[in-house]
Amino acid sequence: MTAVTTRHDAIDLALIETLFDRLAAPDAERIGITRDAYGPGEQRAHALFVETAESLDLIIERDAAGNHFAVYPGADRERPAWVIGSHLDSVPQGGNFDGAAGVIAGLSVIATLRRQNLVAPRDIIVAVFRAEESTWFPTSYLGSRAALGRLAPEVLSLTRADTGRTLAEHMRDCGGDPEAVATGANWLGQRALQGMLELHIEQGPTLDNEALAVGIVTGIAGSFRYREARCFGEWGHSGAVAKPYRHDALMAFAELAMALEHTWEKLEQRGERATVTVGQIATPPAQHAFSKIPGEVGFCLDVRSGSPAVLAELEATLHEIVERIGTERGVRFDLGPRSASLPAPMSETLTQRCQQLAVEHRISHCLLPSGAGHDAATFAQAGVPTQMLFVRNQHGSHNPQEAMRLADFVEGVRLLTTLVQA
Ligand code: HGY
Ligand code: MN
Ligand code: MN
């Protein structure tokens, strides 16, 4: 069978629009989209995926972690399979396209092939990974790591930020088998894989600013993160304590934040790329009040870069700054538990192939790195040839205004559909 150029009219636009609308429907009366990992929101989305896969006569598999897979049998089922995957959970009050675009793209690729009675040379597996967002359980790529049997047993004891219940309890609620996951049991990892492909909204402004439909991703940033950092100083009277005698935790935190921003600025001026984000700042409600010097403040820190050396430099500088401010202001920083992920390179062969196909299909595109983390990183780090495709989107992401144009999504589906016919 010769690979064919995927025409626009071969793509089932009605299916795509229906799926995005049905995914968003449960949140219609709320602000933004909230598909909670291993909770009702994600469950509903996985049920829709299974229902759609059944309507496409696909072979449906589910692993012990509750990840779902839909298989479109290829001409030669012994050949290594393509995986097209992403996630269906979202951040609280996020958007409808983060993750979901990659899952619906996988289903659209198969629907497009079926419409033309085309069978790919090898199996195509559309994969839906649980709990990609680390805002629920404090670790990245949870579902895709379990899908490849690479989830350490101790992760199952992590508790979900809003319920305080463990991952094992939540997994069981959703019909999963945490004991089996702890032994490394998995379904996907038993298959030989030709490559892993993830289509995703860019979540940043580059493609929109450059008026390009598709971004061919060159690599995924790594990170180090402190989610429960605290600074301890001394509570005191806001009028009675002169400046030299203060141990103001909030001012110490503010100085730390600005020192990190200054360090980041110097890195950018050197041509290095990173992101430094501080958030979730709070003084303890039971103690804080007007006319009190803040004696304690909590915050989180999320630092990312495609360069391991830049990550190491930033973290070493962080500890120097913490030490200096602690001494100068007489406060104590406790950064708390640390999580991290390695930078993940994309497959050069697949990157070049995608560039070639984009030119052949006259799809506007560029190469660009991913500052955001994605399940594709799990596969790249497991040695699977991996490639991400970004589609242009508007208003960023991880917010209720997140938007995406169908025309740009279709360009990504066209490229994927042709790519998997090899
Ligand atoms: O944090 C991330 O980059 C992704 O949205 N999980
Ligand atoms: Mn996200
Ligand atoms: Mn995502």
Short mmCIF file of C-alpha atoms and ligand atoms in Angstrom, two decimals:
data_model
loop_
_atom_site.label_atom_id
_atom_site.label_comp_id
_atom_site.label_asym_id
_atom_site.label_seq_id
_atom_site.Cartn_x
_atom_site.Cartn_y
_atom_site.Cartn_z
CA MET A 1 0.00 0.00 0.00
CA THR A 2 1.53 3.35 -0.96
CA ALA A 3 1.40 6.16 1.55
CA VAL A 4 -1.13 8.73 0.45
CA THR A 5 -1.24 12.44 1.14
CA THR A 6 -4.02 13.02 3.61
CA ARG A 7 -6.52 15.37 2.06
CA HIS A 8 -8.51 17.78 4.23
CA ASP A 9 -11.81 16.25 3.09
CA ALA A 10 -10.76 12.84 4.38
CA ILE A 11 -10.86 14.06 7.95
CA ASP A 12 -14.05 13.56 9.97
CA LEU A 13 -14.64 17.10 11.28
CA ALA A 14 -18.02 16.15 12.80
CA LEU A 15 -16.38 13.47 14.95
CA ILE A 16 -13.70 15.92 16.14
CA GLU A 17 -16.16 18.67 17.06
CA THR A 18 -18.50 16.23 18.79
CA LEU A 19 -15.69 14.79 20.90
CA PHE A 20 -14.37 18.16 22.04
CA ASP A 21 -17.92 19.32 22.83
CA ARG A 22 -18.82 16.16 24.77
CA LEU A 23 -15.53 16.32 26.71
CA ALA A 24 -16.30 19.89 27.80
CA ALA A 25 -20.00 19.32 28.53
CA PRO A 26 -19.73 18.18 32.20
CA ASP A 27 -18.01 21.50 33.06
CA ALA A 28 -20.52 23.68 31.18
CA GLU A 29 -21.82 25.32 34.37
CA ARG A 30 -18.38 25.79 35.97
CA ILE A 31 -15.39 28.09 35.43
CA GLY A 32 -12.99 26.36 33.05
CA ILE A 33 -12.46 22.62 32.76
CA THR A 34 -11.61 20.43 35.75
CA ARG A 35 -10.96 16.77 34.89
CA ASP A 36 -9.48 15.54 38.18
CA ALA A 37 -6.90 12.74 37.95
CA TYR A 38 -8.30 9.41 39.16
CA GLY A 39 -11.54 11.18 39.93
CA PRO A 40 -14.98 11.65 38.34
CA GLY A 41 -13.72 14.19 35.78
CA GLU A 42 -11.05 11.94 34.31
CA GLN A 43 -13.31 8.89 34.57
CA ARG A 44 -15.98 10.52 32.41
CA ALA A 45 -13.40 11.44 29.80
CA HIS A 46 -12.00 7.90 29.68
CA ALA A 47 -15.54 6.52 29.32
CA LEU A 48 -16.07 8.78 26.29
CA PHE A 49 -12.78 7.55 24.82
CA VAL A 50 -13.83 3.89 25.22
CA GLU A 51 -17.28 4.59 23.76
CA THR A 52 -15.70 6.26 20.71
CA ALA A 53 -13.11 3.51 20.25
CA GLU A 54 -15.92 0.93 20.31
CA SER A 55 -17.81 2.90 17.65
CA LEU A 56 -14.65 2.70 15.49
CA ASP A 57 -14.45 -1.11 16.05
CA LEU A 58 -11.05 -0.82 17.70
CA ILE A 59 -9.54 -3.38 20.05
CA ILE A 60 -9.69 -1.88 23.55
CA GLU A 61 -7.16 -2.65 26.25
CA ARG A 62 -6.83 -1.28 29.78
CA ASP A 63 -3.85 -1.74 32.09
CA ALA A 64 -3.61 -2.07 35.88
CA ALA A 65 -3.15 1.70 36.29
CA GLY A 66 -6.38 2.39 34.39
CA ASN A 67 -4.68 3.70 31.25
CA HIS A 68 -6.75 2.92 28.13
CA PHE A 69 -5.53 1.82 24.69
CA ALA A 70 -7.45 1.48 21.41
CA VAL A 71 -5.75 -0.60 18.69
CA TYR A 72 -6.31 -0.22 14.93
CA PRO A 73 -4.83 -3.46 13.56
CA GLY A 74 -2.18 -2.97 10.87
CA ALA A 75 -1.46 -5.05 7.77
CA ASP A 76 1.33 -6.83 9.62
CA ARG A 77 0.50 -7.14 13.30
CA GLU A 78 3.96 -8.46 14.12
CA ARG A 79 5.65 -5.18 13.16
CA PRO A 80 6.45 -2.66 15.95
CA ALA A 81 3.41 -0.46 16.56
CA TRP A 82 2.92 3.30 16.53
CA VAL A 83 1.59 4.82 19.72
CA ILE A 84 -0.34 8.09 19.45
CA GLY A 85 -1.11 9.26 22.96
CA SER A 86 -1.69 11.95 25.54
CA HIS A 87 -3.79 12.59 28.67
CA LEU A 88 -7.39 13.52 29.52
CA ASP A 89 -6.94 14.92 33.01
CA SER A 90 -6.66 18.72 33.31
CA VAL A 91 -5.47 21.21 35.89
CA PRO A 92 -8.24 22.71 38.07
CA GLN A 93 -10.18 25.35 36.04
CA GLY A 94 -8.00 24.66 33.01
CA GLY A 95 -8.81 24.36 29.33
CA ASN A 96 -10.47 21.67 27.20
CA PHE A 97 -7.59 21.09 24.77
CA ASP A 98 -4.52 20.39 26.96
CA GLY A 99 -4.01 16.63 26.54
CA ALA A 100 -7.40 16.01 24.94
CA ALA A 101 -6.17 17.35 21.58
CA GLY A 102 -3.61 14.53 21.45
CA VAL A 103 -6.14 11.83 22.29
CA ILE A 104 -8.72 13.10 19.80
CA ALA A 105 -5.98 13.45 17.19
CA GLY A 106 -5.19 9.74 17.61
CA LEU A 107 -8.83 8.77 17.17
CA SER A 108 -9.09 11.15 14.18
CA VAL A 109 -6.09 9.55 12.48
CA ILE A 110 -7.78 6.15 12.67
CA ALA A 111 -11.18 7.54 11.60
CA THR A 112 -9.44 9.17 8.59
CA LEU A 113 -7.76 5.91 7.56
CA ARG A 114 -10.97 3.91 8.02
CA ARG A 115 -12.95 6.42 5.92
CA GLN A 116 -10.57 5.73 3.02
CA ASN A 117 -10.49 1.98 3.73
CA LEU A 118 -6.80 2.30 4.40
CA VAL A 119 -4.95 -0.05 6.74
CA ALA A 120 -1.59 1.13 8.05
CA PRO A 121 1.40 -1.21 7.62
CA ARG A 122 1.54 -1.74 11.41
CA ASP A 123 -0.77 -1.49 14.42
CA ILE A 124 -1.70 2.00 15.56
CA ILE A 125 -2.34 2.23 19.31
CA VAL A 126 -4.15 5.31 20.62
CA ALA A 127 -3.15 5.62 24.29
CA VAL A 128 -4.81 7.65 27.05
CA PHE A 129 -2.56 8.11 30.07
CA ARG A 130 -3.84 8.85 33.54
CA ALA A 131 -2.82 11.76 35.77
CA GLU A 132 -0.33 13.58 33.55
CA GLU A 133 -0.89 16.83 35.46
CA SER A 134 1.26 16.93 38.60
CA THR A 135 -1.12 19.39 40.28
CA TRP A 136 -3.15 16.41 41.62
CA PHE A 137 -0.45 13.97 42.76
CA PRO A 138 2.97 15.62 43.28
CA THR A 139 4.81 13.77 40.51
CA SER A 140 4.98 14.09 36.72
CA TYR A 141 3.77 11.71 33.99
CA LEU A 142 2.29 9.25 36.47
CA GLY A 143 0.07 7.31 34.04
CA SER A 144 2.57 7.04 31.19
CA ARG A 145 5.29 5.86 33.60
CA ALA A 146 2.90 3.16 34.84
CA ALA A 147 2.03 2.30 31.20
CA LEU A 148 5.68 1.37 30.64
CA GLY A 149 6.06 -0.37 34.01
CA ARG A 150 8.36 2.41 35.25
CA LEU A 151 6.38 3.72 38.23
CA ALA A 152 8.20 3.23 41.55
CA PRO A 153 5.96 1.50 44.16
CA GLU A 154 6.39 4.35 46.68
CA VAL A 155 4.55 6.71 44.30
CA LEU A 156 1.35 4.81 45.10
CA SER A 157 1.47 6.27 48.61
CA LEU A 158 1.50 9.87 47.39
CA THR A 159 -1.66 11.69 48.40
CA ARG A 160 -3.86 13.82 46.14
CA ALA A 161 -3.57 17.51 47.04
CA ASP A 162 -7.33 18.11 47.48
CA THR A 163 -8.52 14.80 48.98
CA GLY A 164 -5.55 13.69 51.06
CA ARG A 165 -6.25 10.12 49.85
CA THR A 166 -3.45 8.01 48.34
CA LEU A 167 -2.91 7.30 44.67
CA ALA A 168 -3.53 3.61 45.43
CA GLU A 169 -6.95 4.45 46.93
CA HIS A 170 -7.89 6.69 44.02
CA MET A 171 -6.62 4.10 41.51
CA ARG A 172 -8.75 1.42 43.17
CA ASP A 173 -11.80 3.74 43.13
CA CYS A 174 -11.35 3.87 39.32
CA GLY A 175 -11.10 0.10 38.91
CA GLY A 176 -7.29 -0.02 38.87
CA ASP A 177 -5.03 -2.55 40.61
CA PRO A 178 -2.30 -0.67 42.52
CA GLU A 179 -0.74 -3.90 43.79
CA ALA A 180 -0.18 -5.00 40.18
CA VAL A 181 1.16 -1.54 39.26
CA ALA A 182 3.62 -1.79 42.17
CA THR A 183 5.07 -4.96 40.58
CA GLY A 184 5.56 -3.11 37.27
CA ALA A 185 2.68 -4.91 35.53
CA ASN A 186 1.78 -3.19 32.26
CA TRP A 187 0.28 -3.88 28.84
CA LEU A 188 1.93 -1.38 26.50
CA GLY A 189 5.49 -2.12 27.58
CA GLN A 190 5.08 -5.68 26.27
CA ARG A 191 4.66 -4.38 22.71
CA ALA A 192 7.55 -3.55 20.35
CA LEU A 193 7.09 0.13 19.50
CA GLN A 194 7.99 1.89 16.25
CA GLY A 195 7.60 5.23 17.95
CA MET A 196 5.48 7.38 20.22
CA LEU A 197 3.74 10.44 18.75
CA GLU A 198 2.02 13.13 20.82
CA LEU A 199 0.06 15.99 19.30
CA HIS A 200 -0.50 18.80 21.83
CA ILE A 201 -1.54 22.46 21.87
CA GLU A 202 1.56 24.65 22.14
CA GLN A 203 0.28 26.33 25.31
CA GLY A 204 2.58 29.28 24.56
CA PRO A 205 2.49 32.26 22.14
CA THR A 206 5.13 31.32 19.53
CA LEU A 207 3.03 29.70 16.77
CA ASP A 208 0.29 32.32 17.13
CA ASN A 209 2.80 35.18 16.97
CA GLU A 210 4.61 33.61 14.01
CA ALA A 211 1.29 32.76 12.24
CA LEU A 212 2.26 29.08 11.93
CA ALA A 213 -0.14 26.12 12.30
CA VAL A 214 2.25 23.42 13.53
CA GLY A 215 5.36 23.24 15.71
CA ILE A 216 7.72 20.27 15.30
CA VAL A 217 9.10 19.81 18.79
CA THR A 218 12.87 19.40 19.20
CA GLY A 219 12.92 18.49 22.90
CA ILE A 220 10.97 18.62 26.18
CA ALA A 221 12.29 20.63 29.10
CA GLY A 222 13.32 18.98 32.33
CA SER A 223 12.59 20.51 35.73
CA PHE A 224 13.16 20.64 39.43
CA ARG A 225 10.24 21.60 41.66
CA TYR A 226 9.61 22.39 45.31
CA ARG A 227 5.84 22.29 45.92
CA GLU A 228 5.72 22.78 49.70
CA ALA A 229 8.48 25.31 50.44
CA ARG A 230 8.22 27.46 53.58
CA CYS A 231 10.07 30.38 55.18
CA PHE A 232 10.03 30.81 58.96
CA GLY A 233 10.76 34.17 60.63
CA GLU A 234 9.20 35.82 63.67
CA TRP A 235 5.63 37.03 64.16
CA GLY A 236 5.60 40.51 65.67
CA HIS A 237 3.81 43.81 66.10
CA SER A 238 3.75 45.69 62.77
CA GLY A 239 4.25 49.05 64.49
CA ALA A 240 6.44 48.25 67.46
CA VAL A 241 9.36 46.43 65.80
CA ALA A 242 11.92 48.60 63.96
CA LYS A 243 13.50 47.32 60.75
CA PRO A 244 16.84 46.04 62.17
CA TYR A 245 15.00 43.78 64.61
CA ARG A 246 12.57 42.23 62.15
CA HIS A 247 12.62 38.64 60.86
CA ASP A 248 9.88 39.12 58.30
CA ALA A 249 9.26 35.80 56.47
CA LEU A 250 7.30 37.43 53.66
CA MET A 251 9.98 40.04 52.89
CA ALA A 252 12.60 37.27 52.94
CA PHE A 253 10.52 35.24 50.47
CA ALA A 254 10.05 38.34 48.26
CA GLU A 255 13.82 38.90 48.20
CA LEU A 256 14.34 35.22 47.25
CA ALA A 257 11.80 35.48 44.42
CA MET A 258 13.41 38.62 42.99
CA ALA A 259 16.93 37.17 43.33
CA LEU A 260 15.80 34.12 41.32
CA GLU A 261 14.23 36.38 38.70
CA HIS A 262 17.54 38.32 38.47
CA THR A 263 19.51 35.06 38.09
CA TRP A 264 17.11 33.96 35.34
CA GLU A 265 17.49 37.30 33.53
CA LYS A 266 21.30 36.93 33.52
CA LEU A 267 20.95 33.38 32.09
CA GLU A 268 18.65 34.64 29.31
CA GLN A 269 21.16 37.42 28.49
CA ARG A 270 23.79 34.65 28.06
CA GLY A 271 21.47 33.00 25.51
CA GLU A 272 20.36 30.18 27.82
CA ARG A 273 16.65 29.27 28.06
CA ALA A 274 14.77 28.47 31.28
CA THR A 275 11.56 29.24 33.12
CA VAL A 276 11.35 30.14 36.81
CA THR A 277 7.87 30.25 38.35
CA VAL A 278 6.91 30.95 41.95
CA GLY A 279 3.31 30.46 43.11
CA GLN A 280 0.78 29.38 45.74
CA ILE A 281 2.05 32.03 48.18
CA ALA A 282 0.24 31.97 51.52
CA THR A 283 0.72 32.98 55.14
CA PRO A 284 -1.07 30.65 57.62
CA PRO A 285 -4.73 31.86 57.88
CA ALA A 286 -4.97 30.88 61.57
CA GLN A 287 -2.03 33.18 62.46
CA HIS A 288 -1.87 35.95 59.89
CA ALA A 289 -3.65 39.25 60.51
CA PHE A 290 -3.39 42.92 59.86
CA SER A 291 -0.84 44.61 62.23
CA LYS A 292 1.25 41.41 62.41
CA ILE A 293 4.69 40.93 60.87
CA PRO A 294 4.41 37.64 58.89
CA GLY A 295 6.39 34.99 60.74
CA GLU A 296 5.75 32.23 58.20
CA VAL A 297 4.98 31.95 54.49
CA GLY A 298 4.48 28.98 52.13
CA PHE A 299 5.20 28.95 48.39
CA CYS A 300 5.99 26.66 45.46
CA LEU A 301 8.85 26.84 42.94
CA ASP A 302 8.83 25.33 39.42
CA VAL A 303 12.11 25.65 37.44
CA ARG A 304 12.51 24.22 33.93
CA SER A 305 15.06 24.08 31.14
CA GLY A 306 16.02 21.90 28.18
CA SER A 307 19.62 22.01 29.49
CA PRO A 308 20.65 19.82 32.46
CA ALA A 309 23.60 22.19 33.06
CA VAL A 310 21.27 25.21 33.34
CA LEU A 311 19.02 23.31 35.76
CA ALA A 312 22.05 22.41 37.90
CA GLU A 313 23.32 26.00 37.85
CA LEU A 314 19.91 27.40 38.83
CA GLU A 315 19.50 24.93 41.68
CA ALA A 316 22.99 25.63 43.05
CA THR A 317 22.25 29.37 42.92
CA LEU A 318 18.90 28.78 44.66
CA HIS A 319 20.67 27.19 47.62
CA GLU A 320 23.25 30.00 47.78
CA ILE A 321 20.49 32.63 47.83
CA VAL A 322 18.53 30.75 50.50
CA GLU A 323 21.67 30.54 52.66
CA ARG A 324 22.51 34.25 52.24
CA ILE A 325 19.01 35.60 52.93
CA GLY A 326 18.57 33.25 55.87
CA THR A 327 21.73 34.62 57.50
CA GLU A 328 21.11 38.28 56.66
CA ARG A 329 17.47 38.32 57.78
CA GLY A 330 17.58 35.75 60.57
CA VAL A 331 14.96 33.54 58.90
CA ARG A 332 14.93 29.84 57.97
CA PHE A 333 13.90 28.41 54.60
CA ASP A 334 12.67 24.83 54.38
CA LEU A 335 12.30 23.97 50.67
CA GLY A 336 10.47 20.72 51.49
CA PRO A 337 10.10 17.71 49.16
CA ARG A 338 11.76 18.00 45.74
CA SER A 339 10.52 16.46 42.48
CA ALA A 340 12.36 16.58 39.16
CA SER A 341 12.19 15.36 35.56
CA LEU A 342 15.00 15.01 33.01
CA PRO A 343 14.99 16.88 29.70
CA ALA A 344 13.80 14.58 26.89
CA PRO A 345 15.17 14.79 23.32
CA MET A 346 12.93 13.98 20.33
CA SER A 347 13.90 11.46 17.60
CA GLU A 348 16.00 13.24 14.98
CA THR A 349 14.73 10.83 12.30
CA LEU A 350 11.09 11.56 13.16
CA THR A 351 11.76 15.29 13.43
CA GLN A 352 13.26 15.33 9.94
CA ARG A 353 10.40 13.16 8.57
CA CYS A 354 7.84 15.55 10.06
CA GLN A 355 9.62 18.54 8.51
CA GLN A 356 9.61 16.79 5.12
CA LEU A 357 5.89 15.94 5.39
CA ALA A 358 5.01 19.47 6.50
CA VAL A 359 6.73 20.84 3.39
CA GLU A 360 5.05 18.25 1.11
CA HIS A 361 1.62 19.01 2.64
CA ARG A 362 2.26 22.76 2.60
CA ILE A 363 1.63 22.94 6.36
CA SER A 364 3.07 26.12 7.90
CA HIS A 365 5.50 25.02 10.61
CA CYS A 366 8.68 25.62 12.56
CA LEU A 367 10.94 23.73 14.94
CA LEU A 368 10.59 24.68 18.60
CA PRO A 369 11.37 23.30 22.08
CA SER A 370 8.71 22.47 24.65
CA GLY A 371 8.94 24.32 27.96
CA ALA A 372 5.93 22.36 29.20
CA GLY A 373 6.23 18.74 30.28
CA HIS A 374 4.41 15.95 28.42
CA ASP A 375 3.87 12.18 28.54
CA ALA A 376 6.09 11.96 25.45
CA ALA A 377 9.03 12.62 27.80
CA THR A 378 8.39 9.27 29.52
CA PHE A 379 8.76 7.43 26.19
CA ALA A 380 11.83 9.38 25.09
CA GLN A 381 13.50 8.61 28.43
CA ALA A 382 12.57 4.91 27.99
CA GLY A 383 14.46 4.91 24.66
CA VAL A 384 11.36 4.85 22.42
CA PRO A 385 11.75 7.04 19.28
CA THR A 386 9.45 9.93 20.19
CA GLN A 387 8.09 12.98 18.41
CA MET A 388 5.74 15.75 19.53
CA LEU A 389 3.72 18.00 17.25
CA PHE A 390 2.37 21.28 18.59
CA VAL A 391 -0.68 22.90 17.10
CA ARG A 392 -1.19 26.63 17.38
CA ASN A 393 -3.53 27.70 20.15
CA GLN A 394 -4.71 30.97 21.63
CA HIS A 395 -4.70 32.39 25.20
CA GLY A 396 -2.02 30.02 26.47
CA SER A 397 -3.14 27.14 28.68
CA HIS A 398 -3.89 26.05 32.25
CA ASN A 399 -6.64 28.68 32.25
CA PRO A 400 -10.34 28.80 31.23
CA GLN A 401 -9.56 31.00 28.18
CA GLU A 402 -7.44 28.28 26.49
CA ALA A 403 -8.59 28.08 22.84
CA MET A 404 -7.64 26.22 19.63
CA ARG A 405 -8.80 26.56 16.03
CA LEU A 406 -10.10 23.41 14.33
CA ALA A 407 -8.20 24.30 11.12
CA ASP A 408 -4.87 24.16 12.97
CA PHE A 409 -5.82 20.92 14.69
CA VAL A 410 -6.67 19.41 11.28
CA GLU A 411 -3.20 20.35 9.96
CA GLY A 412 -1.69 18.34 12.81
CA VAL A 413 -3.99 15.38 12.12
CA ARG A 414 -3.06 15.45 8.41
CA LEU A 415 0.62 15.28 9.24
CA LEU A 416 0.15 12.48 11.79
CA THR A 417 -2.08 10.46 9.43
CA THR A 418 0.57 10.45 6.73
CA LEU A 419 3.41 9.80 9.17
CA VAL A 420 1.84 6.58 10.51
CA GLN A 421 1.37 5.14 7.03
CA ALA A 422 5.06 4.28 6.95
O1 HGY B 1 3.54 20.80 34.11
C1 HGY B 1 3.49 20.63 32.90
O2 HGY B 1 4.32 21.12 32.15
C2 HGY B 1 2.38 19.81 32.31
O3 HGY B 1 1.28 20.65 32.07
N1 HGY B 1 2.01 18.72 33.17
MN MN B 2 -1.00 20.66 31.33
MN MN B 3 -0.66 18.43 28.64
#
